[in-house]
CSV table of C-alpha atoms and ligand atoms in Angstrom, one decimal:
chain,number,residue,atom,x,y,z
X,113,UNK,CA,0.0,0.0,0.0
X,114,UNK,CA,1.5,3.9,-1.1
X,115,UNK,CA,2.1,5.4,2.2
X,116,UNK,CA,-0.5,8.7,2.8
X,117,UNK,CA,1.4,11.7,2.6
X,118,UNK,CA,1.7,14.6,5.3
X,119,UNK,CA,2.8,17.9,5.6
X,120,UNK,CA,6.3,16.7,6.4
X,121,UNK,CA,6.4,14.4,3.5
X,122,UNK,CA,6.2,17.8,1.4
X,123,UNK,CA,8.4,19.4,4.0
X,124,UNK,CA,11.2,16.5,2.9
X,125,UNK,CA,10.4,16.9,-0.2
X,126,UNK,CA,11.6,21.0,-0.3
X,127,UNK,CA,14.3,20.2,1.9
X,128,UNK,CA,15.4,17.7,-1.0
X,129,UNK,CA,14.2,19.8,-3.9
X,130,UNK,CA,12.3,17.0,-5.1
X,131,UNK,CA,9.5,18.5,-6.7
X,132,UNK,CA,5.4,17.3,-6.0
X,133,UNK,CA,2.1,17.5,-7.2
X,134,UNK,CA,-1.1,19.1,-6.4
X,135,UNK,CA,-4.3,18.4,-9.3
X,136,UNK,CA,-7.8,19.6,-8.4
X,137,UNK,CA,-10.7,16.9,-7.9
X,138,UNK,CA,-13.5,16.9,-7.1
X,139,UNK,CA,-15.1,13.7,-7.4
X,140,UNK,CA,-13.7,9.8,-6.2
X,141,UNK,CA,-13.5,8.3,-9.6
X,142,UNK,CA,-11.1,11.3,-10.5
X,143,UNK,CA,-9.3,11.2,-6.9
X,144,UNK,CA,-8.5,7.8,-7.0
X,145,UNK,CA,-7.0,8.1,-10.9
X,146,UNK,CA,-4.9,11.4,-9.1
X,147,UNK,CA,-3.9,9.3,-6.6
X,148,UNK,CA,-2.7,6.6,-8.5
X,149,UNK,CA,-0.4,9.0,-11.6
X,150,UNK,CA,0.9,10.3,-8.1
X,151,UNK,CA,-0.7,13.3,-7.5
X,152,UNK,CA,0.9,14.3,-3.6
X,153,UNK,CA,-2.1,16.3,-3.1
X,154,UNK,CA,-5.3,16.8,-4.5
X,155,UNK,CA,-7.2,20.1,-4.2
X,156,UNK,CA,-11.0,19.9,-3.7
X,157,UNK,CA,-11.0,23.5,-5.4
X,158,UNK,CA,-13.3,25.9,-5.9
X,159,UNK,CA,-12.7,26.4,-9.2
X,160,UNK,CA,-15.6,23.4,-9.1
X,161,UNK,CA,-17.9,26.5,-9.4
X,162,UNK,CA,-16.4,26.8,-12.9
X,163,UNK,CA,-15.8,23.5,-14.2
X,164,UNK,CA,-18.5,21.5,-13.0
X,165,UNK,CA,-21.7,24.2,-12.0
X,166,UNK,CA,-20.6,26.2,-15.2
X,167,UNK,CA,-20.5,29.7,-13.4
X,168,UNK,CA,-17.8,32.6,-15.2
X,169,UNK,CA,-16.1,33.0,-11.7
X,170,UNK,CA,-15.7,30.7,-8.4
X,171,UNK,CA,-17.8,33.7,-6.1
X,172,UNK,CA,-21.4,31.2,-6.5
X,173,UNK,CA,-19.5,28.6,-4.4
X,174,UNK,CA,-21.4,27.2,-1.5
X,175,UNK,CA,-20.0,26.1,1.9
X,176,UNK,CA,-22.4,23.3,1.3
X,177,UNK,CA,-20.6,22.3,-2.4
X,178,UNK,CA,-17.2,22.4,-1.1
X,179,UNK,CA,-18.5,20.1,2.1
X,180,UNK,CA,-20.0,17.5,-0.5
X,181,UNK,CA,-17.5,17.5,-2.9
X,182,UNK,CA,-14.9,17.1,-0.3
X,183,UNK,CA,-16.7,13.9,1.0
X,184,UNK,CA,-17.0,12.6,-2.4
X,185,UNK,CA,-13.0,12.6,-2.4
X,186,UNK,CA,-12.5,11.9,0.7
X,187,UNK,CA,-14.6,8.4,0.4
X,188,UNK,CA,-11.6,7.4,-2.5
X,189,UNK,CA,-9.2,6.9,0.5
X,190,UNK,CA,-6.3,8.2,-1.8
X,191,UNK,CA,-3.0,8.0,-0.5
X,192,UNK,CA,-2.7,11.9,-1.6
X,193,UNK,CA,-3.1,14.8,1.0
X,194,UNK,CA,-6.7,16.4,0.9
X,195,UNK,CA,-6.8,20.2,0.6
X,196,UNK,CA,-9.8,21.8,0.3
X,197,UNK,CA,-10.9,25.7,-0.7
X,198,UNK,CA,-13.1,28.0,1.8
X,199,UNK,CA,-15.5,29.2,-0.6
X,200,UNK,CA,-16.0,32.9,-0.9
X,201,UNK,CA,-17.1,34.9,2.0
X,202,UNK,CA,-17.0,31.9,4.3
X,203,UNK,CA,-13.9,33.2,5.5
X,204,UNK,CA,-14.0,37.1,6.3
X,205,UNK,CA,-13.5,37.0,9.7
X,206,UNK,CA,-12.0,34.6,12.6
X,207,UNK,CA,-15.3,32.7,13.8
X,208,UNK,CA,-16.4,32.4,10.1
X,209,UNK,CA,-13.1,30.7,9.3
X,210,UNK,CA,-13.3,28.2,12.2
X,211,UNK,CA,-16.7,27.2,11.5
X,212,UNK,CA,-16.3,26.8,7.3
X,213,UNK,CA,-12.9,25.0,8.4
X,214,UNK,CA,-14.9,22.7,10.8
X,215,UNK,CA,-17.6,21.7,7.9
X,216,UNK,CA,-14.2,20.9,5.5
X,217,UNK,CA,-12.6,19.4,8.3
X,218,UNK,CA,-15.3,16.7,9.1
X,219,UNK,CA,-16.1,16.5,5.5
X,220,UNK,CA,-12.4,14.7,5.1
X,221,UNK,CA,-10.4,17.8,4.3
X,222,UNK,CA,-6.7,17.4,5.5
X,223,UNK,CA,-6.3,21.1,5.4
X,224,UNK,CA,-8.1,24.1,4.1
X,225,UNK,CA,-7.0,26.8,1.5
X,226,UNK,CA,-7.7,30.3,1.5
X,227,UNK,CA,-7.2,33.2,-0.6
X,228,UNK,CA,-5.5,36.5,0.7
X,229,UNK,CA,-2.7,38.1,2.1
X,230,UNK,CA,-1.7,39.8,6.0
X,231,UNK,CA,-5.2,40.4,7.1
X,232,UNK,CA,-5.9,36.0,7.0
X,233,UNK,CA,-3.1,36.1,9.7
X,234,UNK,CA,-5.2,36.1,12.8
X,235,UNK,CA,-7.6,33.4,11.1
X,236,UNK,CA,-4.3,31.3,10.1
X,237,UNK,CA,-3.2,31.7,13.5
X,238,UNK,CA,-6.3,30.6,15.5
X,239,UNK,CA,-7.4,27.4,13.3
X,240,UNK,CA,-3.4,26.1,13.5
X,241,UNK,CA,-3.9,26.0,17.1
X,242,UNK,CA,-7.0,24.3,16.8
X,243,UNK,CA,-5.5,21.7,14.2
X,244,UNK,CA,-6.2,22.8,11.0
X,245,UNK,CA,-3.5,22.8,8.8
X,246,UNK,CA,-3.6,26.0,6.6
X,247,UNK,CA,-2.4,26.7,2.8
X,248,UNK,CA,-2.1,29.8,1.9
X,249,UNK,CA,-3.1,31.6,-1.6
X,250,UNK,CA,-1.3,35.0,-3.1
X,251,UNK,CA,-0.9,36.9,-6.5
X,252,UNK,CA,-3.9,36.0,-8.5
X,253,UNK,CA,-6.9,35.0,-5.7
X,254,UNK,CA,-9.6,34.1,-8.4
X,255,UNK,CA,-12.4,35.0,-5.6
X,256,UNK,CA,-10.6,38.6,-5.6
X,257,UNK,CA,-11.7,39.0,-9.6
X,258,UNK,CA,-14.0,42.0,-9.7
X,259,UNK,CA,-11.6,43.5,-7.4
X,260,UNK,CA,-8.5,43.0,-10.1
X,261,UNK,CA,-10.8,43.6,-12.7
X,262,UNK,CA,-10.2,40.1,-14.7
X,263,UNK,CA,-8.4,37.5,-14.5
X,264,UNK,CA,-4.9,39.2,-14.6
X,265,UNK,CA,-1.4,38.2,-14.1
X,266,UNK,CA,0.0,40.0,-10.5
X,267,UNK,CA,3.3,41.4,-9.0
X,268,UNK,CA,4.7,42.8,-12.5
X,269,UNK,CA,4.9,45.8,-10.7
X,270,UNK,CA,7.3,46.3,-8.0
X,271,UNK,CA,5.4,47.5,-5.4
X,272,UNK,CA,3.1,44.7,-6.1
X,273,UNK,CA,5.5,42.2,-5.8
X,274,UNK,CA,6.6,43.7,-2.9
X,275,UNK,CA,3.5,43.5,-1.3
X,276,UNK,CA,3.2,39.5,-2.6
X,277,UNK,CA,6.2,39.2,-0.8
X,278,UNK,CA,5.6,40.3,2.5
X,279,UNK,CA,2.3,38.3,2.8
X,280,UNK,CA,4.2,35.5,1.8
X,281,UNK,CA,6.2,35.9,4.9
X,282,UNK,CA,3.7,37.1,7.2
X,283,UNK,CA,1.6,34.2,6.6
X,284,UNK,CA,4.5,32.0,7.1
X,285,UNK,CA,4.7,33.4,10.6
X,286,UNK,CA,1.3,32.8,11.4
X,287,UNK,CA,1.5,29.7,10.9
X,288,UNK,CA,0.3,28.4,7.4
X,289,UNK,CA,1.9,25.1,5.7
X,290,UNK,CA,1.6,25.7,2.4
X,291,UNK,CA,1.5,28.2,0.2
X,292,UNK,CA,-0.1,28.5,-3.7
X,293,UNK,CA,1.2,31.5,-5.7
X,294,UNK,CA,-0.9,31.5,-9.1
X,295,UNK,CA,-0.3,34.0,-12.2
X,296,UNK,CA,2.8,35.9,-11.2
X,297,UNK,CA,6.4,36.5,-12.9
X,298,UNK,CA,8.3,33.0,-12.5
X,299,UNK,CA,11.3,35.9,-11.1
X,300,UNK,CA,9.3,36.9,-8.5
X,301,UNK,CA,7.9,33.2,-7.7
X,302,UNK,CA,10.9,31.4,-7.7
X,303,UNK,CA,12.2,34.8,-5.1
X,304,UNK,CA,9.8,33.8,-2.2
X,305,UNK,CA,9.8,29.7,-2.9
X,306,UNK,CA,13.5,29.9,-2.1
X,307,UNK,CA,12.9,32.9,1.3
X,308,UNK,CA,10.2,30.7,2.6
X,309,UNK,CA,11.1,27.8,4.6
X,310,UNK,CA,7.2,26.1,3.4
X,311,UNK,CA,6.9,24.1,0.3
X,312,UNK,CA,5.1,26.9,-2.6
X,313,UNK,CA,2.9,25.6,-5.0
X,314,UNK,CA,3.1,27.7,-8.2
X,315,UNK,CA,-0.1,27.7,-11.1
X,316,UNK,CA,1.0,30.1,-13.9
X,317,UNK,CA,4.0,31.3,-11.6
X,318,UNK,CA,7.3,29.2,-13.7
X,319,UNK,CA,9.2,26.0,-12.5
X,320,UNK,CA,10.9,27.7,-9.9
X,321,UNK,CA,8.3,26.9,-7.1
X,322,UNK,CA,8.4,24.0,-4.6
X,323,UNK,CA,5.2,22.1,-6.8
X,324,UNK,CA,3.0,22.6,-9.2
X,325,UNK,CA,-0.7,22.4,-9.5
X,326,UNK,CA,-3.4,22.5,-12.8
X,327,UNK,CA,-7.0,22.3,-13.0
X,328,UNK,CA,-7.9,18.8,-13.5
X,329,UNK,CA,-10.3,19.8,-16.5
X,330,UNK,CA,-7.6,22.2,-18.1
X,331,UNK,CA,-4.8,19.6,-18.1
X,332,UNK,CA,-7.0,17.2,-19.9
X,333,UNK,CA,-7.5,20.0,-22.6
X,334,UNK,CA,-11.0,20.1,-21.8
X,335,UNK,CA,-11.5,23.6,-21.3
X,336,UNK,CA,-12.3,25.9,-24.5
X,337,UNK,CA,-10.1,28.6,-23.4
X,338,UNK,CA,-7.1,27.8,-21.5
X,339,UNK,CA,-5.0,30.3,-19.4
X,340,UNK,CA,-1.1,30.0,-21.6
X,341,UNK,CA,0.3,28.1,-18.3
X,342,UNK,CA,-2.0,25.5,-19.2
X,343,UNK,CA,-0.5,22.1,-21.0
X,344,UNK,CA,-3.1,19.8,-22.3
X,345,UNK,CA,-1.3,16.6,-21.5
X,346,UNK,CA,-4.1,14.4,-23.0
X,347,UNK,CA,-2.8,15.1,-26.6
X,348,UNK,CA,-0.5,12.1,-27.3
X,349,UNK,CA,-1.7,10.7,-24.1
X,350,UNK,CA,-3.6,6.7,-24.9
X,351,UNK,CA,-6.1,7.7,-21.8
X,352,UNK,CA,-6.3,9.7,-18.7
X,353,UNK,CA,-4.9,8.0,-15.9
X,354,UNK,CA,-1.9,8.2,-18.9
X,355,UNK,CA,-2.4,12.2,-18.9
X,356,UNK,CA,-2.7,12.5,-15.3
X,357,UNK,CA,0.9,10.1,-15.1
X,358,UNK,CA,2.3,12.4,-17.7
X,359,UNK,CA,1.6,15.5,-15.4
X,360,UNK,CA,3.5,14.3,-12.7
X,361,UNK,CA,6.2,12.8,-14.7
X,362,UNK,CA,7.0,16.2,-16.3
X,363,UNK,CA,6.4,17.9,-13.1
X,364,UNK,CA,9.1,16.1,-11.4
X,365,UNK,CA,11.2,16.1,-13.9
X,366,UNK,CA,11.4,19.5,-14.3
X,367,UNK,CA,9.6,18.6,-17.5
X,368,UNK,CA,6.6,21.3,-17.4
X,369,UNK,CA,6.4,24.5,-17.0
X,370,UNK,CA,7.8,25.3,-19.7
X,371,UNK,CA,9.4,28.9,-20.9
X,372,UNK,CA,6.2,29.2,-23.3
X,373,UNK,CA,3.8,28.4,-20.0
X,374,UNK,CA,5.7,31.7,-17.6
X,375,UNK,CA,4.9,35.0,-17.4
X,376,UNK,CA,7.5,37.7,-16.7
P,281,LIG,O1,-9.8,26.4,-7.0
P,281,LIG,C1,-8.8,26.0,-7.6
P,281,LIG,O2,-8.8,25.0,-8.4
P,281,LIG,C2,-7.5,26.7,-7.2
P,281,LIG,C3,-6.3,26.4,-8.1
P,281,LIG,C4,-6.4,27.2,-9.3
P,281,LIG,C5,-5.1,26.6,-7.3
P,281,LIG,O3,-7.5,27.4,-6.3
């Protein structure tokens, strides 16, 4: 039997500068297959709102979805750590946080993402202390799009990156265990993966982070328009456990992302 991993098996894994895997799924047919192609995390994302309800942005996301869709994963036993997304809004303050991490929590989540930067560093704090494992998410927060205006790369600017920088760190300190850095330059990515002593997971943000994670349904080519950081690693591929495989392969080899996939 694959041994589960943990936090510290992706903590080793830094430390060595092996590279992991996170995919997005949201179902147990499609958590199993992650599991086996040896996905070391899967995200229960909330990019579900997209993919599978059909909304234009991942704000429609329920408490409720995210609780069901976790359980659905959860109930395919993989061997990969469960991270699941607070939905929008369920996290704006502490006692919010606590109670949307509780319903993940119990669903089967592992540990819960959320989106933002200094002002999550109480929230981080208090549901650590409580046991909930926290991973962190900077530069492009998809829930954060009417703010941004569109879906737009972030920190080309240097007080931006700046900025994406310092939350990086403060949310270190308070305590988070991983942290997801999507759409930035790979320069500026590949900066905080080497200041920060927690394993980064980079989406759109080069191959200089700690991991990498895709959206299940945009790595098997099955979204009409891709984001350019997007492979489709179904073409060539005989079926999809042999995409899914091909993922991690080139992930760990250093294999994808590619220059053409980076932003600067
Ligand atoms: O919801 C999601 O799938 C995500 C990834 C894009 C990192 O947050």
């Amino acid at each position: 039997m694959t041994k589960r991993v943990t936090i510290s098996t992706l903590d080793n894994m830094k430390a060595s500068g092996d590279k992991f895997v996170m995919i997005t799924a949201y179902d147990a047919t499609f958590a199993k297959l992650a599991s086996e192609a040896g996905a070391d995390t899967i995200l229960v994302g909330d990019s579900l709102g997209m993919v599978l309800q059909g909304h234009d942005t991942t704000i429609p996301v329920s408490l409720d979805a995210m609780a069901y869709h976790t359980e659905c994963v959860a109930r395919a036993r993989p061997h990969s750590l469960i991270v699941s997304d607070l939905p929008f809004m369920s996290f704006s303050n502490a006692d919010d946080t606590l109670h949307a991490s509780t319903r993940l929590m119990q669903a089967g989540a592992q540990m819960v993402k959320l989106e933002g930067g200094t002002w999550l560093s109480d929230s981080i704090h208090r549901l650590v202390e409580r046991g909930v494992p926290v991973c962190a998410h900077l530069g492009l927060t998809p829930q954060s799009v009417n703010v941004f205006g569109g879906y737009r790369v972030q920190g080309r600017t240097p007080k931006e990156a700046k900025s994406i920088l310092a939350d990086a760190v403060e949310i270190q300190d308070a305590g988070a265990s991983l942290l997801v850095l999507e759409c930035i330059p790979a320069e500026l990515a590949a900066d905080i993966s080497s200041k920060l002593d927690i394993p980064v997971i980079g989406i759109g943000a080069g191959g200089g982070t700690d991991a990498q994670v895709l959206v299940l349904h945009d790595m098997l080519g099955m979204t009409e328009t891709a984001p350019k950081f997007v492979q489709n690693f179904m073409e060539g591929a005989p079926s999809i456990q042999a995409a899914l495989k091909a993922f991690v392969d080139a992930v760990k080899s250093g294999d994808y992302p590619k220059e053409e996939h980076t932003y600067s």
